Short mmCIF file of C-alpha atoms in Angstrom, two decimals:
data_model
loop_
_atom_site.label_atom_id
_atom_site.label_comp_id
_atom_site.label_asym_id
_atom_site.label_seq_id
_atom_site.Cartn_x
_atom_site.Cartn_y
_atom_site.Cartn_z
CA UNK A 1 42.22 66.06 29.97
CA UNK A 2 39.34 66.38 27.43
CA UNK A 3 36.48 63.92 27.38
CA UNK A 4 34.38 63.39 24.31
CA UNK A 5 31.59 60.94 23.18
CA UNK A 6 30.98 61.09 19.39
CA UNK A 7 27.98 58.70 19.21
CA UNK A 8 24.95 57.67 21.10
CA UNK A 9 25.95 54.60 23.26
CA UNK A 10 24.05 51.40 22.54
CA UNK A 11 21.55 50.29 25.03
CA UNK A 12 22.92 48.22 27.91
CA UNK A 13 19.98 45.51 27.49
CA UNK A 14 18.25 43.83 24.88
CA UNK A 15 14.44 42.74 25.03
CA UNK A 16 13.56 39.48 23.66
CA UNK A 17 10.86 36.79 23.91
CA UNK A 18 11.85 33.87 26.02
CA UNK A 19 10.29 30.50 26.83
CA UNK A 20 9.66 29.86 30.55
CA UNK A 21 9.57 26.31 31.32
CA UNK A 22 8.26 24.99 34.64
CA UNK A 23 6.70 21.67 36.02
CA UNK A 24 3.17 22.51 34.92
CA UNK A 25 3.37 25.04 32.08
CA UNK A 26 5.48 26.68 29.24
CA UNK A 27 4.91 30.27 28.72
CA UNK A 28 6.24 32.79 26.27
CA UNK A 29 7.40 36.07 28.14
CA UNK A 30 9.27 39.33 27.37
CA UNK A 31 12.72 39.51 28.97
CA UNK A 32 16.09 41.58 29.16
CA UNK A 33 19.46 40.14 28.33
CA UNK A 34 22.66 42.30 29.11
CA UNK A 35 24.66 43.55 26.13
CA UNK A 36 28.41 43.02 25.75
CA UNK A 37 30.19 44.56 22.79
CA UNK A 38 33.75 44.62 21.67
CA UNK A 39 35.48 47.80 22.99
CA UNK A 40 38.92 48.59 21.59
CA UNK A 41 41.16 50.48 23.94
CA UNK A 42 43.68 52.58 21.70
CA UNK A 43 46.54 54.92 22.66
CA UNK A 44 48.16 57.25 20.10
CA UNK A 45 46.30 55.54 17.50
CA UNK A 46 47.36 52.16 18.11
CA UNK A 47 44.91 49.36 19.74
CA UNK A 48 46.35 47.95 22.88
CA UNK A 49 43.33 45.73 24.03
CA UNK A 50 39.93 44.64 22.98
CA UNK A 51 37.59 44.04 25.89
CA UNK A 52 34.07 42.69 25.96
CA UNK A 53 32.16 45.24 28.07
CA UNK A 54 28.88 46.65 28.87
CA UNK A 55 28.46 49.78 26.55
CA UNK A 56 27.96 52.45 29.38
CA UNK A 57 30.24 54.84 31.40
CA UNK A 58 32.94 54.31 28.74
CA UNK A 59 34.78 57.58 29.57
CA UNK A 60 35.19 56.44 33.20
CA UNK A 61 36.21 52.83 31.67
CA UNK A 62 38.99 54.29 29.66
CA UNK A 63 40.39 56.43 32.33
CA UNK A 64 40.02 53.73 35.05
CA UNK A 65 41.71 51.23 32.78
CA UNK A 66 44.51 53.49 31.85
CA UNK A 67 45.35 54.05 35.65
CA UNK A 68 44.74 50.54 36.86
CA UNK A 69 46.78 48.91 34.29
CA UNK A 70 49.64 51.38 35.03
CA UNK A 71 49.58 52.81 31.49
CA UNK A 72 49.60 56.24 32.90
CA UNK A 73 50.63 57.44 36.46
CA UNK A 74 47.75 60.01 37.00
CA UNK A 75 44.85 61.50 35.04
CA UNK A 76 46.81 64.39 33.80
CA UNK A 77 48.82 62.33 31.68
CA UNK A 78 45.76 61.27 29.78
CA UNK A 79 45.89 64.12 27.24
CA UNK A 80 42.43 63.18 25.53
CA UNK A 81 39.69 60.65 25.42
CA UNK A 82 37.12 60.22 22.75
CA UNK A 83 34.55 57.33 22.45
CA UNK A 84 33.70 56.69 18.80
CA UNK A 85 31.59 54.15 17.13
CA UNK A 86 33.67 51.72 15.13
CA UNK A 87 32.81 49.03 12.45
CA UNK A 88 32.40 46.17 14.79
CA UNK A 89 32.00 47.78 18.16
CA UNK A 90 33.30 50.72 20.08
CA UNK A 91 36.67 52.44 20.35
CA UNK A 92 38.06 54.31 23.22
CA UNK A 93 40.80 56.70 21.62
CA UNK A 94 43.31 58.23 24.08
CA UNK A 95 46.31 60.22 23.61
CA UNK A 96 49.26 60.00 26.09
CA UNK A 97 52.72 61.24 26.32
CA UNK A 98 55.35 59.69 24.01
CA UNK A 99 57.32 58.26 26.84
CA UNK A 100 54.40 56.51 28.17
CA UNK A 101 53.42 55.17 24.72
CA UNK A 102 56.89 53.94 24.25
CA UNK A 103 56.83 51.92 27.59
CA UNK A 104 53.51 50.51 26.72
CA UNK A 105 54.81 49.09 23.37
CA UNK A 106 57.73 47.59 25.32
CA UNK A 107 55.42 45.62 27.50
CA UNK A 108 54.47 43.09 24.89
CA UNK A 109 51.08 42.74 26.37
CA UNK A 110 47.91 41.81 24.53
CA UNK A 111 44.31 41.46 26.07
CA UNK A 112 42.28 39.28 24.02
CA UNK A 113 38.47 39.98 24.10
CA UNK A 114 37.15 38.51 27.33
CA UNK A 115 34.80 39.49 29.90
CA UNK A 116 36.30 37.96 32.90
CA UNK A 117 40.14 38.09 32.77
CA UNK A 118 42.72 40.63 34.15
CA UNK A 119 46.10 38.93 33.68
CA UNK A 120 45.81 38.06 29.85
CA UNK A 121 49.15 38.48 28.26
CA UNK A 122 51.15 38.90 31.27
CA UNK A 123 54.46 37.05 30.45
CA UNK A 124 55.00 35.09 33.55
CA UNK A 125 53.72 34.05 37.12
CA UNK A 126 56.73 36.08 38.35
CA UNK A 127 55.49 39.13 36.75
CA UNK A 128 52.39 38.77 38.51
CA UNK A 129 53.82 38.33 41.86
CA UNK A 130 55.94 41.36 41.25
CA UNK A 131 52.97 43.71 40.27
CA UNK A 132 51.73 44.56 43.60
CA UNK A 133 52.71 47.82 45.43
CA UNK A 134 52.21 49.05 49.06
CA UNK A 135 49.13 50.92 49.70
CA UNK A 136 49.17 53.48 52.51
CA UNK A 137 46.87 52.54 55.58
CA UNK A 138 43.48 54.17 55.02
CA UNK A 139 40.79 55.09 57.50
CA UNK A 140 39.16 52.44 60.03
CA UNK A 141 36.64 50.23 58.50
CA UNK A 142 33.49 48.89 60.28
CA UNK A 143 31.24 46.16 59.78
CA UNK A 144 28.41 48.51 60.53
CA UNK A 145 29.30 50.68 57.45
CA UNK A 146 29.06 47.09 55.41
CA UNK A 147 25.87 46.38 56.78
CA UNK A 148 24.32 49.72 55.90
CA UNK A 149 25.52 49.64 52.47
CA UNK A 150 24.51 46.03 51.55
CA UNK A 151 20.70 46.86 50.90
CA UNK A 152 21.33 50.08 49.11
CA UNK A 153 24.05 48.21 46.84
CA UNK A 154 21.41 45.58 45.92
CA UNK A 155 18.67 48.40 44.96
CA UNK A 156 21.44 50.34 42.88
CA UNK A 157 22.46 47.37 40.81
CA UNK A 158 19.65 48.09 38.12
CA UNK A 159 21.37 46.26 35.29
CA UNK A 160 21.81 43.19 37.44
CA UNK A 161 18.19 43.28 38.65
CA UNK A 162 16.94 43.73 35.11
CA UNK A 163 19.11 40.98 33.63
CA UNK A 164 20.66 38.80 36.20
CA UNK A 165 24.14 38.87 34.46
CA UNK A 166 26.00 41.97 35.51
CA UNK A 167 28.56 42.50 38.22
CA UNK A 168 28.38 45.52 40.43
CA UNK A 169 30.87 47.54 42.33
CA UNK A 170 30.35 50.46 44.73
CA UNK A 171 32.37 53.04 46.45
CA UNK A 172 31.23 53.27 50.17
CA UNK A 173 32.40 55.84 52.52
CA UNK A 174 33.25 55.18 56.25
CA UNK A 175 29.71 56.06 57.16
CA UNK A 176 28.26 53.27 55.05
CA UNK A 177 26.81 55.62 52.16
CA UNK A 178 27.24 54.50 48.65
CA UNK A 179 28.57 57.35 46.58
CA UNK A 180 28.69 55.55 43.12
CA UNK A 181 27.94 52.17 41.55
CA UNK A 182 29.28 50.93 38.33
CA UNK A 183 28.12 47.76 36.58
CA UNK A 184 29.50 45.51 33.74
CA UNK A 185 29.51 42.14 32.34
CA UNK A 186 33.20 41.95 33.48
CA UNK A 187 34.03 42.29 37.32
CA UNK A 188 37.24 44.13 36.30
CA UNK A 189 35.66 46.24 33.95
CA UNK A 190 33.10 47.50 36.51
CA UNK A 191 35.98 48.19 38.95
CA UNK A 192 37.89 50.12 36.13
CA UNK A 193 34.55 52.22 35.65
CA UNK A 194 34.36 52.94 39.32
CA UNK A 195 38.11 53.89 39.43
CA UNK A 196 37.52 56.27 36.63
CA UNK A 197 34.72 57.89 38.50
CA UNK A 198 36.77 58.14 41.59
CA UNK A 199 39.67 59.95 39.93
CA UNK A 200 37.44 62.02 37.67
CA UNK A 201 35.47 63.34 40.76
CA UNK A 202 38.50 63.73 42.98
CA UNK A 203 37.06 61.51 45.91
CA UNK A 204 39.38 60.67 48.72
CA UNK A 205 40.09 57.14 48.12
CA UNK A 206 41.57 56.66 51.81
CA UNK A 207 38.17 57.51 53.20
CA UNK A 208 36.17 54.29 52.25
CA UNK A 209 36.35 51.04 50.56
CA UNK A 210 35.23 49.23 47.47
CA UNK A 211 32.28 46.83 47.79
CA UNK A 212 31.82 44.20 44.97
CA UNK A 213 29.17 41.67 44.05
CA UNK A 214 31.72 39.09 42.65
CA UNK A 215 34.35 36.97 44.12
CA UNK A 216 37.41 38.88 45.15
CA UNK A 217 40.04 37.87 42.47
CA UNK A 218 43.59 38.79 42.16
CA UNK A 219 43.05 41.50 39.45
CA UNK A 220 40.57 43.31 41.62
CA UNK A 221 43.06 43.50 44.51
CA UNK A 222 45.88 44.51 42.08
CA UNK A 223 43.76 47.45 40.53
CA UNK A 224 42.56 48.64 43.83
CA UNK A 225 46.23 48.71 45.11
CA UNK A 226 47.42 50.62 42.03
CA UNK A 227 44.88 53.24 43.07
CA UNK A 228 45.72 53.43 46.71
CA UNK A 229 42.47 51.77 47.80
CA UNK A 230 43.03 50.23 51.27
CA UNK A 231 39.77 48.42 51.52
CA UNK A 232 37.95 45.84 49.43
CA UNK A 233 34.84 43.93 50.52
CA UNK A 234 33.18 41.05 48.61
CA UNK A 235 29.96 39.49 48.71
CA UNK A 236 31.45 36.42 47.61
CA UNK A 237 34.79 34.66 48.38
CA UNK A 238 38.37 35.59 47.76
CA UNK A 239 40.84 33.33 45.96
CA UNK A 240 44.04 32.42 47.67
CA UNK A 241 46.24 34.52 45.33
CA UNK A 242 43.94 37.63 46.00
CA UNK A 243 44.75 37.00 49.93
CA UNK A 244 48.27 36.82 49.49
CA UNK A 245 48.35 39.92 47.19
CA UNK A 246 46.07 41.85 49.64
CA UNK A 247 48.47 41.12 52.58
CA UNK A 248 51.68 42.14 50.69
CA UNK A 249 50.12 45.20 49.18
CA UNK A 250 48.34 46.51 52.31
CA UNK A 251 44.89 46.01 51.03
CA UNK A 252 42.16 44.90 53.77
CA UNK A 253 40.40 42.18 51.88
CA UNK A 254 37.02 40.85 53.26
CA UNK A 255 34.44 38.47 51.82
CA UNK A 256 31.28 36.94 52.47
CA UNK A 257 29.54 40.12 53.49
CA UNK A 258 26.25 39.18 54.79
CA UNK A 259 24.38 41.65 57.03
CA UNK A 260 26.52 42.36 60.20
CA UNK A 261 28.61 39.44 59.34
CA UNK A 262 31.82 39.17 57.26
CA UNK A 263 35.21 37.24 57.02
CA UNK A 264 38.37 39.40 56.88
CA UNK A 265 41.31 37.81 55.16
CA UNK A 266 44.12 40.56 55.52
CA UNK A 267 44.95 43.43 57.74
CA UNK A 268 42.15 42.69 60.23
CA UNK A 269 43.61 45.25 62.52
CA UNK A 270 42.00 48.04 60.53
CA UNK A 271 38.52 46.97 61.40
CA UNK A 272 36.34 47.95 64.20
#
């Protein structure tokens, strides 16, 4: 697979003057807001989806999206990936084998430009229920590893610290070391970026877990399961659908990670 970036990516933040109001004073201050831009995801010259995303790590985003959405089975099927500047946003142009492209056209799926949806265009609730797949059991997980990762995770979410408006995901090994962090305005976009990094670098996905700053929603569990990731830990809460999907797919799902405390919702036997 060849990767190419044909333009300078826009900034992920925008500086502006804001008015801060308080009980005793009003003050003009310099501040940063996160950027989100339309990112068209195209296969073989046809746009499949337009997402609103933060314009960084877009090569990882294209690769991760292609894998987590089941468009290709492995990275070798992605023949090329180019990120180019478009008229009204950014386009990720990818080439995939013809049989994969024909299967994609038959899905009748359209993902409208949102930053928080991972199920747009799925034809029925039954299709959602059928979309899970079993995940091989990974290594043992520990509360200690989560506890060690949490302070570093907060430090490495630079976009969130600058703007307060980005989701973060991290890959954490069994020792609690953070190997990579990706951020985006959309939590599922951030996970796709991390998945792209995991696959591109060849990290063993059985030897760690994903840590996310957001709630644990259905689409995060589904994307993790598709990539064989057996551990997902959220700082916030999961949804009921996410818990049921995690149980059926073999993903150990935990939430409310706070220091040495967390709540495990599925496959608790994997935790020490």
